[in-house]
Coordinates of C-alpha atoms in Angstrom, one line a residue:
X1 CA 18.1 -31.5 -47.6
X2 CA 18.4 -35.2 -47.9
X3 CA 15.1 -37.8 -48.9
X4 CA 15.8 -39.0 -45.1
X5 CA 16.0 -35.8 -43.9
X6 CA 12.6 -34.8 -45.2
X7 CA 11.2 -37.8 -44.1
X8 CA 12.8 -37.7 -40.2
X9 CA 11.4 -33.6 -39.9
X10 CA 7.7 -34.7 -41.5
X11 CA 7.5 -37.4 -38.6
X12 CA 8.6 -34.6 -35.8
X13 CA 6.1 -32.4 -37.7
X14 CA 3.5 -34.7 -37.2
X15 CA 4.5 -35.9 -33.1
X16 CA 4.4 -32.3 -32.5
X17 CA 0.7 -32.1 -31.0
X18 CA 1.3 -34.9 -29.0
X19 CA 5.2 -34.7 -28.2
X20 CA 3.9 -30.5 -26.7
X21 CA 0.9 -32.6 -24.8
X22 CA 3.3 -34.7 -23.5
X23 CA 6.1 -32.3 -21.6
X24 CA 3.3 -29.9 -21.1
X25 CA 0.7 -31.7 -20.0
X26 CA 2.0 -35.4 -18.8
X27 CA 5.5 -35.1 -18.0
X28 CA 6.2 -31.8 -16.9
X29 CA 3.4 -32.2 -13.8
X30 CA 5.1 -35.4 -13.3
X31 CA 7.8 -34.1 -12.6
X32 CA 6.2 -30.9 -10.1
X33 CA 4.2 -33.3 -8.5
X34 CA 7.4 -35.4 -8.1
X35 CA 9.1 -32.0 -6.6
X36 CA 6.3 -31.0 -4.2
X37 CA 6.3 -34.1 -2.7
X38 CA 9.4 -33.3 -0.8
X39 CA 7.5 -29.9 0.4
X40 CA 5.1 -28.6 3.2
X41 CA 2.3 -26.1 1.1
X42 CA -0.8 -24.7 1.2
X43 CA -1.2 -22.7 -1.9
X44 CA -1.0 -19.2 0.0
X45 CA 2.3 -19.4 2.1
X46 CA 5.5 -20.0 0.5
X47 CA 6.4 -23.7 0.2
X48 CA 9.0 -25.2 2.5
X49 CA 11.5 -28.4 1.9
X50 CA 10.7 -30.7 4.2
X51 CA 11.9 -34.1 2.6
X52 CA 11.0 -37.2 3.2
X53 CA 8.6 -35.9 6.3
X54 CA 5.3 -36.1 3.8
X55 CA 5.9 -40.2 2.9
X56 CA 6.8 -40.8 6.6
X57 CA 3.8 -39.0 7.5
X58 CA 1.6 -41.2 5.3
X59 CA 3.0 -44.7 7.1
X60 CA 1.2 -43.4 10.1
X61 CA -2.0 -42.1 8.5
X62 CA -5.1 -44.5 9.3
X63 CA -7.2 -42.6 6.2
X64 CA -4.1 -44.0 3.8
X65 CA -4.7 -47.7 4.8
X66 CA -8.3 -47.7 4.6
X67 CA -8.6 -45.8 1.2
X68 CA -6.1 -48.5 -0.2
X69 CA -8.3 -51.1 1.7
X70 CA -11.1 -49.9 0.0
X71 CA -9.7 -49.3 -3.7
X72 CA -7.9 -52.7 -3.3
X73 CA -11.2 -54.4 -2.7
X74 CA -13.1 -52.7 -5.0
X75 CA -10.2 -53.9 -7.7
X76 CA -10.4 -57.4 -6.9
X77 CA -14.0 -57.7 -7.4
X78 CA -14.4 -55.4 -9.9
X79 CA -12.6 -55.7 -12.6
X80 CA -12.4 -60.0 -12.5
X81 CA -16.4 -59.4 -12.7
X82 CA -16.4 -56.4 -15.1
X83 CA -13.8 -59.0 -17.5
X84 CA -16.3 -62.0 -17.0
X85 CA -19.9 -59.8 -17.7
X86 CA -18.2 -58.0 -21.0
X87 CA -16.5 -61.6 -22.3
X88 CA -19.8 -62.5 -21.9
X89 CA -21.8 -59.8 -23.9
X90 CA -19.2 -59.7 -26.5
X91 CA -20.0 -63.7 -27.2
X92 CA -23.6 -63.0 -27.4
X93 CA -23.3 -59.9 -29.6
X94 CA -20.7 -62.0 -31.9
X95 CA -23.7 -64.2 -33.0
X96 CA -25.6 -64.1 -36.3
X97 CA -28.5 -62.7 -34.1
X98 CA -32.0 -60.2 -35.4
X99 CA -30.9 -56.2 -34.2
X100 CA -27.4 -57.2 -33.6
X101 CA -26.5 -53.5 -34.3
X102 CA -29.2 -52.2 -32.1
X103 CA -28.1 -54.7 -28.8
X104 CA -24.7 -53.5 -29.5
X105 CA -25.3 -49.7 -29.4
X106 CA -27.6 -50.6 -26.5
X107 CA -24.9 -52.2 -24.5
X108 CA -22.0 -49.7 -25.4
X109 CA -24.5 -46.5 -24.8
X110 CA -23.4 -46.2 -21.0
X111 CA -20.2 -46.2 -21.6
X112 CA -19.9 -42.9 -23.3
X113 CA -22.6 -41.3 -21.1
X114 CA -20.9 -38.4 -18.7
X115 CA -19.9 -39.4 -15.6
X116 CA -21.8 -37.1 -13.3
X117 CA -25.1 -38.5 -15.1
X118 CA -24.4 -41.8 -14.7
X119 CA -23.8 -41.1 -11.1
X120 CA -27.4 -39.6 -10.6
X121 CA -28.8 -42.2 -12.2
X122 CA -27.3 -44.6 -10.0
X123 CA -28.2 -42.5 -6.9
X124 CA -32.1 -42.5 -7.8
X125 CA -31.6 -46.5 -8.6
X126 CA -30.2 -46.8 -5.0
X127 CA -32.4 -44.6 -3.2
X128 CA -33.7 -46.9 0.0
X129 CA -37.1 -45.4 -0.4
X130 CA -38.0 -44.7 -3.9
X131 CA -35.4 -46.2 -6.0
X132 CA -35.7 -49.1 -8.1
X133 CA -33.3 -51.5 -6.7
X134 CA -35.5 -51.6 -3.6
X135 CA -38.7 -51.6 -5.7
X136 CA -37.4 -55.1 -7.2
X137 CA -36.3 -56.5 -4.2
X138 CA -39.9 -55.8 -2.6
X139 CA -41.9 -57.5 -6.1
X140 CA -39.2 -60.4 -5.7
X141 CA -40.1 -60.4 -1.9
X142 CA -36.5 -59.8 -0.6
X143 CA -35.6 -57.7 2.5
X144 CA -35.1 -54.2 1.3
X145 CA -30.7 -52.7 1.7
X146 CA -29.6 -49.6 2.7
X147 CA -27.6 -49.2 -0.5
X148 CA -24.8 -46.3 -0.4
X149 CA -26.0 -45.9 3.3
X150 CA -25.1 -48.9 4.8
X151 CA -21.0 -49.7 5.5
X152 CA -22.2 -53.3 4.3
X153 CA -23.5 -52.6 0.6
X154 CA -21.4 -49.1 0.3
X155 CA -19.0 -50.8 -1.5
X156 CA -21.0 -53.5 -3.9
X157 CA -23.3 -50.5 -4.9
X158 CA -19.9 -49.3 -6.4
X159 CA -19.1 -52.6 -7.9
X160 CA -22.5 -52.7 -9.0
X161 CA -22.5 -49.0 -10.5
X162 CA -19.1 -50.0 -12.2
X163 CA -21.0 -52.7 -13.9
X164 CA -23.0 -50.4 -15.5
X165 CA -20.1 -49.2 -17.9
X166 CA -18.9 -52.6 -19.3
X167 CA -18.8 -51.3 -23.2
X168 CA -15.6 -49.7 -23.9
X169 CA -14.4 -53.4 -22.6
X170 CA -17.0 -55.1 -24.4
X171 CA -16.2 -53.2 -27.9
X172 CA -12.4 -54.5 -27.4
X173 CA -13.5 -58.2 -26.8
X174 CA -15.7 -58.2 -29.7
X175 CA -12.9 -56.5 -31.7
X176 CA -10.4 -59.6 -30.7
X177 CA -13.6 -62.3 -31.6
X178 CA -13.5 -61.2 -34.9
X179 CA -10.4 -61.4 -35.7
X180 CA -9.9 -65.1 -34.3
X181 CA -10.0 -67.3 -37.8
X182 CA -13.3 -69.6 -38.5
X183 CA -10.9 -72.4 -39.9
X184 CA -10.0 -72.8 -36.1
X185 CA -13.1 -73.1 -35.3
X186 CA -14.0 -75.5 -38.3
X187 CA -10.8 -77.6 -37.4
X188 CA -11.8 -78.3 -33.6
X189 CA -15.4 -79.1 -34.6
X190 CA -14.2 -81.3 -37.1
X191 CA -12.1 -83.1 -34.1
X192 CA -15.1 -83.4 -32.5
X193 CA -15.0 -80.4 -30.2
X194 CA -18.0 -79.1 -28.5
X195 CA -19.1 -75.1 -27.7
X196 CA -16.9 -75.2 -24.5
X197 CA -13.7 -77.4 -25.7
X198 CA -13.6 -74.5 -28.6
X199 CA -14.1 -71.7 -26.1
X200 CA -11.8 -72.8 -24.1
X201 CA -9.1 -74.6 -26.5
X202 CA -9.4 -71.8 -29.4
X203 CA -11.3 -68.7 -28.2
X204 CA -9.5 -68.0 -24.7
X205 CA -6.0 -68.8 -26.1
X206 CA -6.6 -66.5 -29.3
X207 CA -8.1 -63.9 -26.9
X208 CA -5.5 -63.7 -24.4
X209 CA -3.7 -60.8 -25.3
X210 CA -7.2 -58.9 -25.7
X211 CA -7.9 -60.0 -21.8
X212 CA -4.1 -59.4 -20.8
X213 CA -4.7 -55.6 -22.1
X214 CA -8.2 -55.3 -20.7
X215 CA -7.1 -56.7 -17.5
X216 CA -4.5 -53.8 -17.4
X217 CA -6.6 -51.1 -18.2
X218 CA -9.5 -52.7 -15.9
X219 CA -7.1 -52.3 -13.0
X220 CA -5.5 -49.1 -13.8
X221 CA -9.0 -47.6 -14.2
X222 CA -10.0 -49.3 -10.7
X223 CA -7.4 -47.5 -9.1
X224 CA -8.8 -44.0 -10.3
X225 CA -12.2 -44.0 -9.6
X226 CA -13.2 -40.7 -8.2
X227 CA -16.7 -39.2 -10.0
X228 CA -19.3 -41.6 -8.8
X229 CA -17.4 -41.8 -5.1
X230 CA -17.1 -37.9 -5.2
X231 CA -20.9 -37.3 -5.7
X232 CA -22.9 -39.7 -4.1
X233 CA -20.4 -40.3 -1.2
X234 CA -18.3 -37.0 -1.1
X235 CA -17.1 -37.7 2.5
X236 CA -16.3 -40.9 1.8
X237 CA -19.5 -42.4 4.3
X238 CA -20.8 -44.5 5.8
X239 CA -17.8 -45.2 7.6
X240 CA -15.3 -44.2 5.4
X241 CA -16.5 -47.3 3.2
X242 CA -16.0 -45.7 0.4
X243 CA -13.3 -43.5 0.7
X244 CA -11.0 -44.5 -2.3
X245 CA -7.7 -43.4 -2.7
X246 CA -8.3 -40.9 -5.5
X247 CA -11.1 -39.5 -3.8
X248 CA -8.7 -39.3 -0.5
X249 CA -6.4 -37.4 -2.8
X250 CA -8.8 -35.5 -3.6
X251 CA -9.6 -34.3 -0.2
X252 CA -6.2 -33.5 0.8
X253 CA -5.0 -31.5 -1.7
X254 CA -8.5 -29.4 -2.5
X255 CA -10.2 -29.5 0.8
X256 CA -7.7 -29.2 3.5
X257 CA -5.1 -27.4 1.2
X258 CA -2.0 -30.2 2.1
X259 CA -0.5 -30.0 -1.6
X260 CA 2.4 -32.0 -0.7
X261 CA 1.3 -34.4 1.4
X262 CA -1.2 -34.9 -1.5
X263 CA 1.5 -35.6 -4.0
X264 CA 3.5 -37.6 -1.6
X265 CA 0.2 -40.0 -1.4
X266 CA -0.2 -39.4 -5.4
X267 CA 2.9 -41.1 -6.0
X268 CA 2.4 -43.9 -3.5
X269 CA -1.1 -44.6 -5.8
X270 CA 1.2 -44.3 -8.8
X271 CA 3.8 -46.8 -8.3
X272 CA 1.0 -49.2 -6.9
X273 CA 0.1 -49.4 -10.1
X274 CA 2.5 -49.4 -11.4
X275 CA 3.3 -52.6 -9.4
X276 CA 0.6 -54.5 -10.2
X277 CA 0.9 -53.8 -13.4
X278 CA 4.7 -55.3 -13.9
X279 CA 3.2 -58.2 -12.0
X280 CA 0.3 -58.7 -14.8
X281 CA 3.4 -58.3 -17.4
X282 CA 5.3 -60.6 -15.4
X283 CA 2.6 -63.7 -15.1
X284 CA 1.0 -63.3 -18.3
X285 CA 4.1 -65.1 -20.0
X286 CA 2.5 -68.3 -18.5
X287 CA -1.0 -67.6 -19.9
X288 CA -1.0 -65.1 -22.8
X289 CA -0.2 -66.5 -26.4
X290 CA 0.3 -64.3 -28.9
X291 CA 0.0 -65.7 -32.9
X292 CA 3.1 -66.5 -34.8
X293 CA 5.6 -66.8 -31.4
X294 CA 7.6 -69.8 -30.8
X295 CA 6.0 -71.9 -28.3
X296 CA 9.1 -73.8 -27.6

C-alpha cells in the first residue's frame, strides 16, 4: 500500500467515531423525520401516507403562529442583549484586574450548570411571594410583578433567565480579545484615539467574525429553547405566553401522540433557521472583516 494510501485510510480511521455519529445519530433521523412528515401516526397504529396534509394542516393551526410569535420575540431581544451583556464582561475580564481568574470562573460557572437546576433556581428567584426578585423590588420600593404568572412579564422572565447563561458567549469574546494585536492598539493611541474611537475603530472590526459566529449560534440556540419553558411553564401559561416552538413540538409529538404532524412543524423550525441564518451569512459581508482579505 502506497504512503498516500496509508495516509487517506489513517484519516477515515480517525472520522470514524464521528462520520458513525453522523449517519446514525444526525443524518439518518434527518432523514425519518423528513419521511414521517408526509405521514398520519400515533406510535401504536400503523402509519398512513397522507402527504402534504400535515404542512397544510400547520397554515391553519393558531398554536403554530403564536409559538413562532413567541420564539421570534424572545430571539430579537435575547440574543441582541445576551451579545451586548457578554461583549461587555469579556472587556472587563480582559483587564489587568486583582482575581481576574476567580471573576472569570465566577461568570462562566452558570453556564455549565444543568439545565433543570438552573430552572429551579430561577423559579424560587421569581416566586411572587417569597422569591428574591420581589424581595428587591419591595427594599428598592417598586410595585411587586407577577413574574412567570403574568402574560406581561412571562416572556422577559425568559429573557431575563437567558441572561443568566452569558459565559459560553463570554469565554468566545474573551478568546477573540486576545488575539486582537496591542500594536493596534498602540498605533490608534499614538493617533490620538481615545477608549471608544479604539473600541470602535480597532476592537469591533477585529471582533467581527467572533460576533458574526456568536450571533449565529445566539439565534440558533434561541430557536431551541425548551428546558426552562418545559419546567416552569410546561403548558406553555399564562396565555400561551410562553409556548415556544420547541416546547410546542414537544407537546405534539409526546403528549398528544401526533408524530407527523410533529415533524411536519419540526421542519418548518428547521428551515427557519436555517433562513435566518443565510440572511446573517448574507449581510455580514457588509460588516464582518476578516484579517488578511482584500478590502478592495
Amino acid at each position: 500500500m502506497s504512503t498516500r494510501r496509508k495516509e487517506a485510510l489513517d484519516g477515515y480511521l480517525f472520522i470514524a467515531p464521528w462520520l458513525i455519529g453522523f449517519v446514525f445519530l444526525v443524518s439518518g433521523p434527518m432523514i425519518a423525520s423528513l419521511v414521517m412528515s408526509f405521514l398520519s401516526w400515533d406510535l401504536f397504529s400503523p402509519p398512513v401516507w397522507v402527504g402534504l396534509d400535515n404542512f397544510r394542516a400547520l397554515l391553519s393551526d393558531r398554536l403554530v403562529g403564536i409559538s413562532l410569535w413567541n420564539t421570534a420575540f424572545f430571539t430579537a431581544i435575547s440574543v441582541p442583549l445576551n451579545l451586548v451583556t457578554a461583549l461587555g464582561a469579556a472587556l472587563l475580564l480582559n483587564l489587568r484586574l486583582r482575581f481576574r481568574s476567580v471573576f472569570r470562573t465566577a461568570f462562566y460557572l452558570p453556564a455549565v450548570m444543568p439545565a433543570a437546576a438552573n430552572a429551579i433556581l430561577w423559579f424560587w428567584i421569581l416566586n411572587p411571594e417569597v422569591g428574591l426578585a420581589n424581595s428587591v423590588l419591595r427594599m428598592v420600593g417598586l410595585p411587586e410583578l407577577q413574574w412567570l404568572q403574568d402574560p406581561v412579564t412571562a416572556k422577559p422572565s425568559f429573557i431575563l433567565m437567558n441572561l443568566w447563561g452569558i459565559g459560553n458567549t463570554m469565554v468566545i469574546f474573551l478568546a477573540g480579545l486576545q488575539g486582537i494585536p496591542q500594536s493596534l492598539h498602540d498605533a490608534a493611541e499614538v493617533d490620538g484615539a481615545n477608549w471608544w474611537h479604539k473600541f470602535w475603530a480597532v476592537t469591533v472590526p477585529m471582533l467581527s467574525p467572533v460576533i458574526l459566529f456568536n450571533l449565529v449560534l445566539g439565534v440558533i440556540a434561541s430557536f431551541q429553547i425548551f428546558t426552562s419553558a418545559y419546567l416552569l411553564a410546561g403548558n406553555g401559561g399564562p396565555e400561551q405566553s410562553t409556548l415556544f416552538s420547541v416546547l410546542y413540538l414537544y407537546r405534539l409529538g409526546f403528549e398528544q401522540f401526533r408524530m407527523g404532524y410533529a415533524a411536519a412543524y419540526a421542519w418548518v423550525i428547521f428551515v427557519v433557521i436555517l433562513v435566518f441564518s443565510l440572511l446573517q451569512f448574507r449581510l455580514s459581508r457588509s460588516w464582518v472583516h476578516y484579517e488578511g482579505e482584500d478590502s478592495r
